[in-house]
Short mmCIF file of C-alpha atoms in Angstrom, two decimals:
data_model
loop_
_atom_site.label_atom_id
_atom_site.label_comp_id
_atom_site.label_asym_id
_atom_site.label_seq_id
_atom_site.Cartn_x
_atom_site.Cartn_y
_atom_site.Cartn_z
CA PRO A 22 45.94 -12.55 107.18
CA HIS A 23 42.52 -13.96 106.13
CA ALA A 24 43.20 -17.39 105.37
CA ALA A 25 40.77 -19.97 104.33
CA PRO A 26 37.75 -17.36 104.94
CA LEU A 27 35.39 -20.01 103.46
CA CYS A 28 36.31 -22.75 105.98
CA ARG A 29 35.60 -20.14 108.83
CA THR A 30 32.56 -19.16 107.32
CA SER A 31 31.33 -23.18 107.18
CA LEU A 32 32.70 -23.48 110.73
CA LEU A 33 30.12 -20.62 111.97
CA LEU A 34 27.36 -22.21 110.12
CA TYR A 35 27.65 -25.31 112.16
CA GLU A 36 28.37 -23.88 115.23
CA PRO A 37 26.38 -20.78 115.47
CA SER A 38 27.27 -20.17 119.37
CA PHE A 39 30.88 -18.86 118.14
CA GLY A 40 31.16 -15.06 118.59
CA ASN A 41 28.63 -12.41 119.09
CA SER A 42 25.07 -12.63 117.65
CA ILE A 43 25.64 -9.69 114.92
CA ALA A 44 28.93 -11.36 113.93
CA THR A 45 27.33 -14.70 113.44
CA MET A 46 24.40 -13.07 111.42
CA GLN A 47 26.86 -11.71 108.98
CA TYR A 48 28.64 -14.83 108.82
CA THR A 49 25.76 -16.65 108.15
CA ALA A 50 24.38 -14.28 105.30
CA ALA A 51 27.62 -13.91 103.88
CA ALA A 52 27.99 -18.01 103.81
CA PHE A 53 24.55 -18.16 102.25
CA ALA A 54 25.83 -15.68 99.43
CA LEU A 55 28.81 -17.84 99.07
CA LEU A 56 26.72 -21.13 98.51
CA VAL A 57 24.24 -19.37 95.81
CA ALA A 58 27.18 -17.79 94.12
CA SER A 59 28.67 -21.13 93.94
CA VAL A 60 25.75 -22.98 92.62
CA SER A 61 24.90 -20.14 90.16
CA GLY A 62 28.36 -19.36 88.92
CA PHE A 63 28.64 -15.55 89.95
CA ALA A 64 32.04 -15.59 90.18
CA GLY A 65 32.19 -11.91 91.09
CA VAL A 66 30.27 -12.66 94.01
CA ARG A 67 32.58 -15.46 95.33
CA ARG A 68 35.53 -12.96 95.09
CA SER A 69 34.18 -10.11 96.75
CA VAL A 70 32.48 -11.87 99.89
CA PRO A 71 35.34 -13.63 101.53
CA THR A 72 37.38 -10.25 102.64
CA ALA A 73 34.11 -8.41 103.65
CA VAL A 74 33.25 -11.59 105.71
CA ALA A 75 36.69 -11.98 107.47
CA GLU A 76 36.63 -8.13 108.14
CA SER A 77 33.10 -8.07 109.51
CA VAL A 78 34.08 -10.47 112.52
CA LYS A 79 35.34 -8.59 115.87
CA HIS A 80 36.24 -9.85 119.02
CA VAL A 81 33.25 -8.43 120.82
CA THR A 82 33.93 -8.45 124.59
CA THR A 83 31.40 -6.10 126.09
CA LYS A 84 29.54 -8.12 128.74
CA SER A 85 32.96 -9.39 129.84
CA ALA A 86 33.98 -5.67 130.42
CA GLU A 87 30.99 -5.10 132.37
CA ILE A 88 31.17 -7.97 134.54
CA PHE A 89 34.81 -7.38 135.17
CA ALA A 90 34.33 -3.91 136.14
CA GLU A 91 31.81 -4.32 138.61
CA ALA A 92 33.98 -7.47 140.01
CA LYS A 93 36.81 -4.85 140.62
CA GLU A 94 34.54 -2.91 142.90
CA ILE A 95 33.71 -5.78 145.10
CA MET A 96 36.71 -8.25 144.80
CA PRO A 97 40.62 -7.05 144.84
CA GLY A 98 41.67 -6.45 141.48
CA GLY A 99 38.05 -7.97 140.18
CA VAL A 100 39.42 -11.91 141.01
CA SER A 101 39.96 -14.51 143.01
CA SER A 102 43.43 -15.46 141.99
CA PRO A 103 45.93 -12.84 140.71
CA VAL A 104 46.85 -13.78 137.48
CA ARG A 105 43.39 -14.15 136.17
CA ALA A 106 43.19 -10.40 136.11
CA PHE A 107 45.76 -10.27 132.84
CA LYS A 108 48.01 -7.71 134.25
CA SER A 109 50.87 -9.01 132.72
CA VAL A 110 49.34 -9.19 129.10
CA GLY A 111 47.09 -5.95 129.04
CA GLY A 112 43.57 -5.32 128.68
CA ASP A 113 40.89 -6.76 130.74
CA PRO A 114 40.16 -10.79 131.01
CA VAL A 115 37.51 -12.29 129.32
CA VAL A 116 34.81 -13.88 131.68
CA PHE A 117 33.78 -17.44 131.08
CA ASP A 118 30.24 -18.62 131.04
CA SER A 119 30.83 -22.03 130.70
CA VAL A 120 33.46 -24.77 129.53
CA LYS A 121 33.14 -28.20 127.53
CA GLY A 122 36.08 -30.57 126.38
CA ALA A 123 38.71 -28.65 124.99
CA TYR A 124 36.74 -25.29 124.84
CA ALA A 125 35.79 -22.51 126.89
CA TYR A 126 32.80 -20.11 125.99
CA ASP A 127 32.85 -16.47 127.52
CA VAL A 128 29.75 -14.37 128.42
CA ASP A 129 29.67 -12.42 125.02
CA GLY A 130 29.25 -15.99 123.15
CA ASN A 131 33.04 -16.07 121.90
CA LYS A 132 34.65 -19.65 121.74
CA TYR A 133 38.11 -20.42 122.68
CA VAL A 134 40.11 -23.41 122.23
CA ASP A 135 41.63 -23.54 125.95
CA TYR A 136 45.13 -24.28 126.70
CA VAL A 137 44.98 -23.42 130.47
CA GLY A 138 42.53 -26.16 131.42
CA THR A 139 41.68 -24.32 134.76
CA TRP A 140 45.03 -24.23 135.27
CA GLY A 141 45.87 -28.09 134.62
CA PRO A 142 43.33 -30.24 136.33
CA ALA A 143 41.15 -30.51 133.27
CA ILE A 144 43.50 -33.29 132.01
CA CYS A 145 40.49 -35.35 130.57
CA GLY A 146 38.81 -32.26 129.07
CA HIS A 147 36.16 -29.88 130.86
CA GLY A 148 33.04 -31.49 131.94
CA ASN A 149 34.37 -35.16 131.27
CA GLU A 150 31.07 -36.91 130.82
CA GLU A 151 32.27 -40.17 132.79
CA VAL A 152 33.56 -37.77 135.81
CA LYS A 153 30.00 -35.95 135.64
CA ALA A 154 28.21 -39.22 135.96
CA GLU A 155 29.95 -40.34 139.06
CA LEU A 156 29.62 -36.52 140.48
CA VAL A 157 25.73 -37.07 139.91
CA LYS A 158 25.74 -40.10 141.69
CA GLN A 159 27.76 -38.77 144.68
CA LEU A 160 25.65 -35.81 145.10
CA ASP A 161 22.48 -37.98 146.03
CA LYS A 162 24.69 -39.26 148.96
CA GLY A 163 25.99 -35.95 149.99
CA THR A 164 28.70 -33.58 149.00
CA SER A 165 30.71 -33.25 152.38
CA PHE A 166 30.87 -35.66 155.59
CA GLY A 167 33.27 -34.51 157.79
CA ALA A 168 33.74 -37.94 158.78
CA PRO A 169 35.94 -40.91 157.24
CA CYS A 170 34.69 -41.92 153.55
CA ALA A 171 35.40 -45.15 152.11
CA LEU A 172 36.19 -43.22 148.62
CA GLU A 173 39.49 -41.72 150.46
CA ASN A 174 40.67 -45.23 150.80
CA VAL A 175 40.13 -45.85 147.05
CA LEU A 176 41.88 -42.51 145.99
CA ALA A 177 44.84 -43.08 148.50
CA LYS A 178 45.58 -46.57 147.37
CA LYS A 179 45.67 -45.24 143.80
CA VAL A 180 47.89 -42.72 144.50
CA ILE A 181 50.44 -44.82 146.53
CA GLU A 182 50.06 -47.50 143.73
CA ALA A 183 51.11 -44.55 141.13
CA VAL A 184 53.78 -42.41 142.89
CA PRO A 185 57.03 -44.19 143.88
CA SER A 186 57.59 -42.20 146.91
CA VAL A 187 54.00 -42.32 148.58
CA GLU A 188 53.70 -44.89 150.97
CA MET A 189 50.97 -42.93 152.92
CA VAL A 190 49.08 -40.07 151.89
CA ARG A 191 47.28 -37.15 153.76
CA PHE A 192 44.41 -35.18 151.57
CA THR A 193 43.96 -31.54 151.80
CA ASN A 194 41.72 -29.07 149.90
CA SER A 195 44.59 -27.22 147.65
CA GLY A 196 48.22 -27.31 146.43
CA THR A 197 48.73 -24.41 148.83
CA GLU A 198 47.55 -26.28 151.88
CA ALA A 199 49.30 -29.45 150.88
CA CYS A 200 52.58 -27.46 150.78
CA MET A 201 51.80 -25.95 154.23
CA GLY A 202 51.49 -29.24 155.59
CA MET A 203 54.68 -30.46 154.10
CA ILE A 204 56.96 -27.81 155.47
CA ARG A 205 55.68 -28.27 158.68
CA LEU A 206 56.09 -32.09 158.53
CA VAL A 207 59.82 -32.03 157.33
CA ARG A 208 60.80 -29.47 159.83
CA ALA A 209 58.98 -31.61 162.47
CA PHE A 210 60.69 -35.24 161.27
CA THR A 211 63.97 -33.61 160.85
CA GLY A 212 64.30 -31.35 163.86
CA LYS A 213 65.75 -28.84 161.72
CA GLU A 214 64.25 -25.54 160.52
CA LYS A 215 65.83 -24.30 157.58
CA VAL A 216 64.84 -25.54 153.82
CA ILE A 217 66.17 -24.55 150.49
CA LYS A 218 63.61 -23.65 147.64
CA PHE A 219 64.62 -22.28 144.04
CA ASP A 220 64.29 -18.59 142.55
CA GLY A 221 61.16 -19.11 140.54
CA CYS A 222 59.40 -22.00 142.08
CA TYR A 223 56.13 -21.54 143.49
CA HIS A 224 54.51 -23.69 146.33
CA GLY A 225 51.60 -21.83 147.05
CA HIS A 226 51.00 -18.31 149.21
CA ALA A 227 52.17 -19.48 152.50
CA ASP A 228 54.47 -16.99 154.36
CA SER A 229 57.72 -19.33 154.23
CA PHE A 230 57.51 -19.82 150.34
CA LEU A 231 56.60 -16.31 149.22
CA VAL A 232 60.62 -15.74 148.68
CA LYS A 233 61.51 -15.57 145.08
CA ALA A 234 58.29 -17.44 144.06
CA GLY A 235 57.69 -16.81 140.47
CA SER A 236 53.95 -17.56 139.33
CA GLY A 237 51.77 -14.64 140.14
CA VAL A 238 54.30 -13.10 142.13
CA ALA A 239 56.59 -12.42 138.98
CA THR A 240 53.65 -11.71 136.77
CA LEU A 241 52.75 -8.70 138.98
CA GLY A 242 56.21 -7.67 139.77
CA LEU A 243 56.11 -8.21 143.41
CA PRO A 244 59.91 -9.07 144.93
CA ASP A 245 58.14 -10.60 147.99
CA SER A 246 54.53 -10.22 149.49
CA PRO A 247 54.16 -7.34 152.20
CA GLY A 248 52.65 -8.60 155.27
CA THR A 249 55.14 -11.55 155.41
CA PRO A 250 57.08 -11.40 158.77
CA ALA A 251 60.61 -11.78 158.62
CA GLY A 252 60.83 -14.28 161.07
CA ALA A 253 58.61 -16.48 158.49
CA THR A 254 61.49 -16.58 155.54
CA LYS A 255 64.44 -16.35 157.60
CA ASP A 256 64.82 -19.99 157.27
CA THR A 257 63.88 -20.32 153.55
CA LEU A 258 67.07 -20.14 151.50
CA VAL A 259 66.94 -19.60 148.02
CA ALA A 260 69.13 -21.65 145.21
CA THR A 261 69.34 -21.25 141.51
CA TYR A 262 67.42 -24.01 139.64
CA ASN A 263 69.51 -26.49 137.54
CA ASP A 264 72.76 -25.35 139.50
CA LEU A 265 73.74 -27.91 141.87
CA ASP A 266 76.82 -25.56 143.13
CA SER A 267 74.16 -22.90 144.32
CA VAL A 268 72.75 -26.04 146.47
CA LYS A 269 76.22 -27.36 147.78
CA GLU A 270 77.05 -23.73 149.11
CA LEU A 271 73.60 -23.70 151.02
CA MET A 272 74.57 -26.78 152.59
CA LYS A 273 77.80 -26.40 153.87
CA GLU A 274 76.45 -26.32 157.65
CA GLY A 275 74.78 -29.51 157.47
CA ASP A 276 71.32 -27.76 158.86
CA ILE A 277 69.07 -28.19 156.25
CA ALA A 278 65.61 -29.80 156.78
CA ALA A 279 64.49 -30.39 152.86
CA ILE A 280 65.47 -29.27 149.65
CA ILE A 281 62.00 -28.28 147.75
CA LEU A 282 61.45 -27.94 144.36
CA GLU A 283 59.12 -27.96 141.24
CA PRO A 284 60.89 -31.06 139.47
CA VAL A 285 59.77 -29.44 136.31
CA VAL A 286 59.00 -25.70 136.71
CA GLY A 287 55.68 -24.71 135.54
CA ASN A 288 55.44 -21.45 137.53
CA SER A 289 58.13 -19.57 135.83
CA GLY A 290 56.99 -20.45 132.43
CA PHE A 291 58.02 -24.32 131.61
CA ILE A 292 61.60 -24.87 132.41
CA LYS A 293 63.05 -28.64 132.16
CA PRO A 294 65.63 -29.86 135.08
CA THR A 295 68.66 -31.84 133.84
CA GLN A 296 68.55 -35.57 135.05
CA GLU A 297 72.04 -34.61 136.60
CA PHE A 298 70.46 -31.87 138.38
CA LEU A 299 67.56 -33.96 139.89
CA GLN A 300 69.89 -36.77 140.59
CA GLY A 301 72.31 -34.34 142.26
CA LEU A 302 70.02 -33.17 144.95
CA ARG A 303 69.09 -36.55 145.71
CA ASP A 304 72.62 -37.48 146.41
CA LEU A 305 73.21 -34.16 148.40
CA CYS A 306 70.07 -35.22 150.52
CA ASP A 307 71.21 -38.71 151.27
CA GLY A 308 74.62 -37.51 152.57
CA GLN A 309 73.15 -34.74 155.05
CA GLU A 310 69.89 -36.58 156.22
CA THR A 311 68.09 -33.60 154.47
CA LEU A 312 64.88 -34.93 152.96
CA LEU A 313 64.10 -34.21 149.35
CA VAL A 314 60.46 -32.96 148.39
CA PHE A 315 58.97 -32.75 144.92
CA ASP A 316 56.08 -30.25 144.40
CA GLU A 317 54.14 -32.34 142.13
CA VAL A 318 51.15 -30.07 142.07
CA MET A 319 51.56 -29.15 138.68
CA THR A 320 53.50 -32.19 137.02
CA GLY A 321 51.70 -35.13 139.16
CA PHE A 322 49.77 -37.49 136.73
CA ARG A 323 50.45 -34.72 134.25
CA ILE A 324 53.65 -35.58 132.51
CA ALA A 325 53.39 -39.12 133.59
CA TYR A 326 50.86 -41.27 135.49
CA GLY A 327 53.70 -41.57 138.61
CA GLY A 328 54.50 -37.81 138.02
CA ALA A 329 58.13 -36.08 137.33
CA GLN A 330 59.63 -38.72 139.68
CA GLU A 331 58.81 -41.64 137.36
CA TYR A 332 59.70 -39.81 134.46
CA PHE A 333 63.21 -39.12 135.43
CA GLY A 334 63.37 -42.05 137.69
CA VAL A 335 64.34 -39.92 140.93
CA THR A 336 62.68 -40.81 143.86
CA PRO A 337 61.88 -38.10 146.53
CA ASP A 338 61.24 -38.49 150.31
CA VAL A 339 57.98 -36.43 150.07
CA THR A 340 55.70 -35.25 147.47
CA THR A 341 53.20 -32.98 147.17
CA MET A 342 50.12 -33.27 144.95
CA GLY A 343 47.06 -31.27 143.71
CA LYS A 344 45.13 -30.50 140.52
CA VAL A 345 44.81 -33.72 138.32
CA ILE A 346 43.88 -35.78 141.63
CA GLY A 347 40.89 -33.79 141.91
CA GLY A 348 39.44 -34.19 138.63
CA GLY A 349 38.71 -30.39 138.28
CA LEU A 350 37.09 -30.33 141.96
CA PRO A 351 39.61 -28.41 144.66
CA VAL A 352 41.85 -31.11 146.30
CA GLY A 353 45.42 -31.29 147.51
CA ALA A 354 47.50 -33.93 149.02
CA TYR A 355 51.04 -34.63 150.42
CA GLY A 356 52.51 -38.24 150.99
CA GLY A 357 55.93 -39.90 151.32
CA ARG A 358 57.50 -42.99 153.24
CA LYS A 359 55.58 -43.91 155.95
CA ASP A 360 57.80 -43.44 158.73
CA ILE A 361 57.94 -39.76 157.48
CA MET A 362 53.98 -39.56 157.41
CA GLU A 363 53.56 -41.38 160.76
CA THR A 364 54.55 -37.78 162.17
CA VAL A 365 51.17 -36.21 161.23
CA ALA A 366 48.36 -36.35 163.46
CA PRO A 367 47.00 -38.19 164.91
CA ALA A 368 49.61 -40.85 164.32
CA GLY A 369 51.96 -38.31 165.19
CA PRO A 370 52.32 -34.89 166.85
CA MET A 371 52.58 -32.85 163.77
CA TYR A 372 48.98 -31.00 163.60
CA GLN A 373 47.30 -30.34 160.33
CA ALA A 374 43.59 -30.60 159.60
CA GLY A 375 40.78 -29.33 157.16
CA THR A 376 36.96 -29.42 157.23
CA LEU A 377 36.66 -30.37 153.74
CA SER A 378 39.69 -32.47 153.58
CA GLY A 379 39.01 -35.83 151.54
CA ASN A 380 35.28 -34.67 150.59
CA PRO A 381 33.61 -37.36 148.40
CA LEU A 382 32.93 -35.10 145.38
CA ALA A 383 36.64 -34.58 145.12
CA MET A 384 37.68 -37.94 145.86
CA THR A 385 35.06 -39.21 143.12
CA ALA A 386 36.32 -36.93 140.44
CA GLY A 387 39.93 -38.01 141.07
CA ILE A 388 39.04 -41.72 141.11
CA LYS A 389 37.42 -41.39 137.59
CA THR A 390 40.03 -39.24 136.27
CA MET A 391 42.82 -41.51 137.23
CA GLU A 392 40.97 -44.42 135.78
CA ILE A 393 40.58 -42.78 132.65
CA LEU A 394 44.32 -41.67 132.68
CA GLN A 395 45.31 -45.43 133.00
CA ARG A 396 43.88 -46.42 129.77
CA GLU A 397 46.12 -47.43 126.99
CA GLY A 398 47.29 -44.34 124.80
CA SER A 399 46.33 -41.58 127.17
CA TYR A 400 49.67 -40.30 127.71
CA GLU A 401 50.75 -41.11 124.02
CA LYS A 402 48.03 -38.87 122.79
CA LEU A 403 48.85 -35.97 125.01
CA ASP A 404 52.58 -36.31 123.89
CA LYS A 405 51.71 -36.41 120.28
CA LEU A 406 49.66 -33.34 120.03
CA THR A 407 51.84 -31.26 122.71
CA ASP A 408 54.94 -32.00 120.39
CA LYS A 409 52.88 -30.86 117.53
CA LEU A 410 51.63 -27.85 119.01
CA ILE A 411 54.68 -26.60 120.36
CA ASN A 412 57.17 -27.20 117.67
CA GLY A 413 54.51 -25.63 115.51
CA ILE A 414 54.39 -22.57 117.40
CA LEU A 415 58.39 -22.30 117.46
CA ASP A 416 58.62 -22.98 113.82
CA ALA A 417 56.01 -19.98 113.23
CA ALA A 418 57.95 -17.65 115.34
CA LYS A 419 61.36 -18.80 113.60
CA GLU A 420 59.76 -18.06 110.23
CA ALA A 421 58.73 -14.82 111.04
CA GLY A 422 62.06 -13.87 112.63
CA HIS A 423 61.17 -13.93 116.17
CA ALA A 424 63.48 -15.31 119.08
CA VAL A 425 61.18 -17.79 120.72
CA CYS A 426 62.31 -20.90 122.46
CA GLY A 427 60.28 -23.76 124.42
CA GLY A 428 59.52 -27.31 125.06
CA HIS A 429 57.20 -29.73 126.65
CA ILE A 430 57.00 -33.10 128.42
CA SER A 431 53.72 -34.97 127.58
CA GLY A 432 50.76 -32.68 128.01
CA MET A 433 52.55 -29.70 129.73
CA PHE A 434 54.33 -27.25 127.32
CA GLY A 435 55.69 -23.49 127.34
CA PHE A 436 57.70 -20.97 125.46
CA PHE A 437 59.67 -17.95 125.96
CA PHE A 438 59.93 -14.89 124.14
CA THR A 439 63.76 -14.87 124.28
CA GLU A 440 66.56 -16.89 122.22
CA GLY A 441 66.94 -19.29 125.21
CA PRO A 442 68.05 -21.58 126.19
CA VAL A 443 66.06 -21.21 129.45
CA THR A 444 67.27 -23.18 132.48
CA CYS A 445 66.37 -20.98 135.41
CA PHE A 446 64.35 -17.98 136.31
CA ALA A 447 66.99 -15.64 135.38
CA ASP A 448 66.92 -16.61 131.83
CA ALA A 449 63.19 -16.66 131.55
CA ALA A 450 63.37 -12.98 133.03
CA LYS A 451 65.02 -12.10 129.94
CA SER A 452 62.12 -12.52 127.71
CA ASP A 453 60.37 -10.01 125.77
CA THR A 454 56.98 -9.61 127.93
CA GLU A 455 55.70 -6.83 125.86
CA LYS A 456 55.95 -8.64 122.87
CA PHE A 457 54.23 -11.83 124.44
CA ALA A 458 51.61 -9.55 125.67
CA LYS A 459 51.05 -8.62 121.93
CA TRP A 460 50.78 -12.02 121.05
CA HIS A 461 48.64 -13.39 123.50
CA ARG A 462 45.80 -10.68 122.75
CA MET A 463 45.76 -11.35 119.22
CA MET A 464 45.66 -14.99 119.81
CA LEU A 465 42.87 -14.56 122.30
CA GLU A 466 41.34 -12.43 119.78
CA ARG A 467 41.22 -15.37 117.33
CA GLY A 468 39.80 -17.97 119.41
CA PHE A 469 42.71 -19.22 121.50
CA TYR A 470 42.82 -19.04 125.46
CA LEU A 471 46.56 -19.18 126.44
CA ALA A 472 47.98 -18.71 130.01
CA PRO A 473 47.64 -14.81 130.50
CA SER A 474 51.30 -14.76 131.84
CA GLN A 475 55.09 -15.04 130.16
CA TYR A 476 55.66 -17.02 133.44
CA GLU A 477 52.94 -19.92 133.22
CA ALA A 478 53.20 -23.18 131.84
CA GLY A 479 50.46 -24.47 129.39
CA PHE A 480 48.38 -27.59 129.05
CA MET A 481 46.83 -30.17 126.69
CA SER A 482 44.20 -32.39 127.56
CA LEU A 483 42.65 -35.53 126.01
CA ALA A 484 39.70 -33.77 124.50
CA HIS A 485 41.98 -31.60 122.30
CA THR A 486 42.09 -32.66 118.54
CA GLU A 487 44.57 -32.39 115.71
CA GLU A 488 42.13 -29.94 114.01
CA ASP A 489 42.54 -27.91 117.20
CA VAL A 490 46.26 -28.10 117.16
CA ASP A 491 46.46 -27.06 113.35
CA ALA A 492 44.00 -23.99 113.93
CA THR A 493 46.16 -22.89 116.63
CA ILE A 494 49.32 -23.06 114.51
CA ALA A 495 47.72 -21.63 111.73
CA ALA A 496 46.80 -18.73 114.25
CA ALA A 497 50.05 -18.23 115.45
CA LYS A 498 51.67 -18.06 112.03
CA GLU A 499 49.21 -15.33 111.19
CA VAL A 500 50.14 -13.35 114.56
CA PHE A 501 53.96 -13.88 114.47
CA ALA A 502 53.81 -12.20 111.06
CA GLU A 503 51.49 -9.24 112.12
CA ILE A 504 53.65 -8.25 115.45
#
């Protein structure tokens, strides 16, 4: 369990910010003893120090615990978004102090290789210097105009150029807000009220979508959210992901405004669609004047520059976006065919607005992030590192005798503590969440920050390295052998 202690010691000598100060001093003193022993030939010292050194390091989170205890008194559950509370993995969350590149640092001084990446936006790595430089320039000009801004045009044109379905786009402040505008739009354009979503797919916390919504709802075990009026969900029908027959059954009356889905599920864990399923949905919609909507808040610019619709070659009518297109700042967008989007005010009668929509900071960060992603080799690097990571974790689980399955597309990945395969939320729900929780905590204690829920995807960034992935796999092997 204490593999390569000398390497760990050397790392801490060069990065004294890792861990709490007492542990760092213990490592530094021990490392010095090792150095002296190796020079002077005292083999006995060399043999005795590594075990003691490895056992002396503890994952101390005293400050995090204090801050979170206070937070619970002044914010519901102590957080601003439910999954951050670690309810499904046990223990208290660590409280971040700073992030940079592929790493996060908590208030106790612990360093983590971060595979959450602020839930997807940090595709270029945290605090990317090029993005920061552009933001600093914009700060001198102002943070919010509440008026037309030329930067909106620049980002809009980049989105339209990249995403096959988008001929016109409306910016919002979050993925949830984008989906709220989208569902009103598809109903206004078609004159129909019923929509089909899929069990385990999450489209934000608007009333119409909180039906078998996966993500934080699944994490907390809430069947549907209290406070949601029956009238708000009566026209939301639920089908089974990757099951065309379940969709056909709901479409018999021909009164469906739209089929809405995550083209790759990330809010029930990572679940791939079959090519036949996506193409089948396209064909069904074409046959009934029903709109096909891809919620690409998570997959957009993540699994391919043009999103899942580029990757799979299936073009929806409307697309929602967020996360990556804001480069780490709050943003959302929905777009689609021009004739559909011209229904949106002020071009048309369907009203939607936002004080901070299209604000210059989010536009600036999004523009530079997209420029970086367009560079040669970006998606190849994401794919190579993620492939190595997920297969390393799966191999480690298998070697230790654990039932774990998973996969990835480019820099988005996930795994389930079940034999699999997992093709829908019902399959995902068979996972051993108690074992996952234990594994998650033990990985956290070793310096690896993964999504604190079995029902969330993970994310790679361009800032991650082969060394980060190798260290993660080594830790996973260690933990799988112990649980």
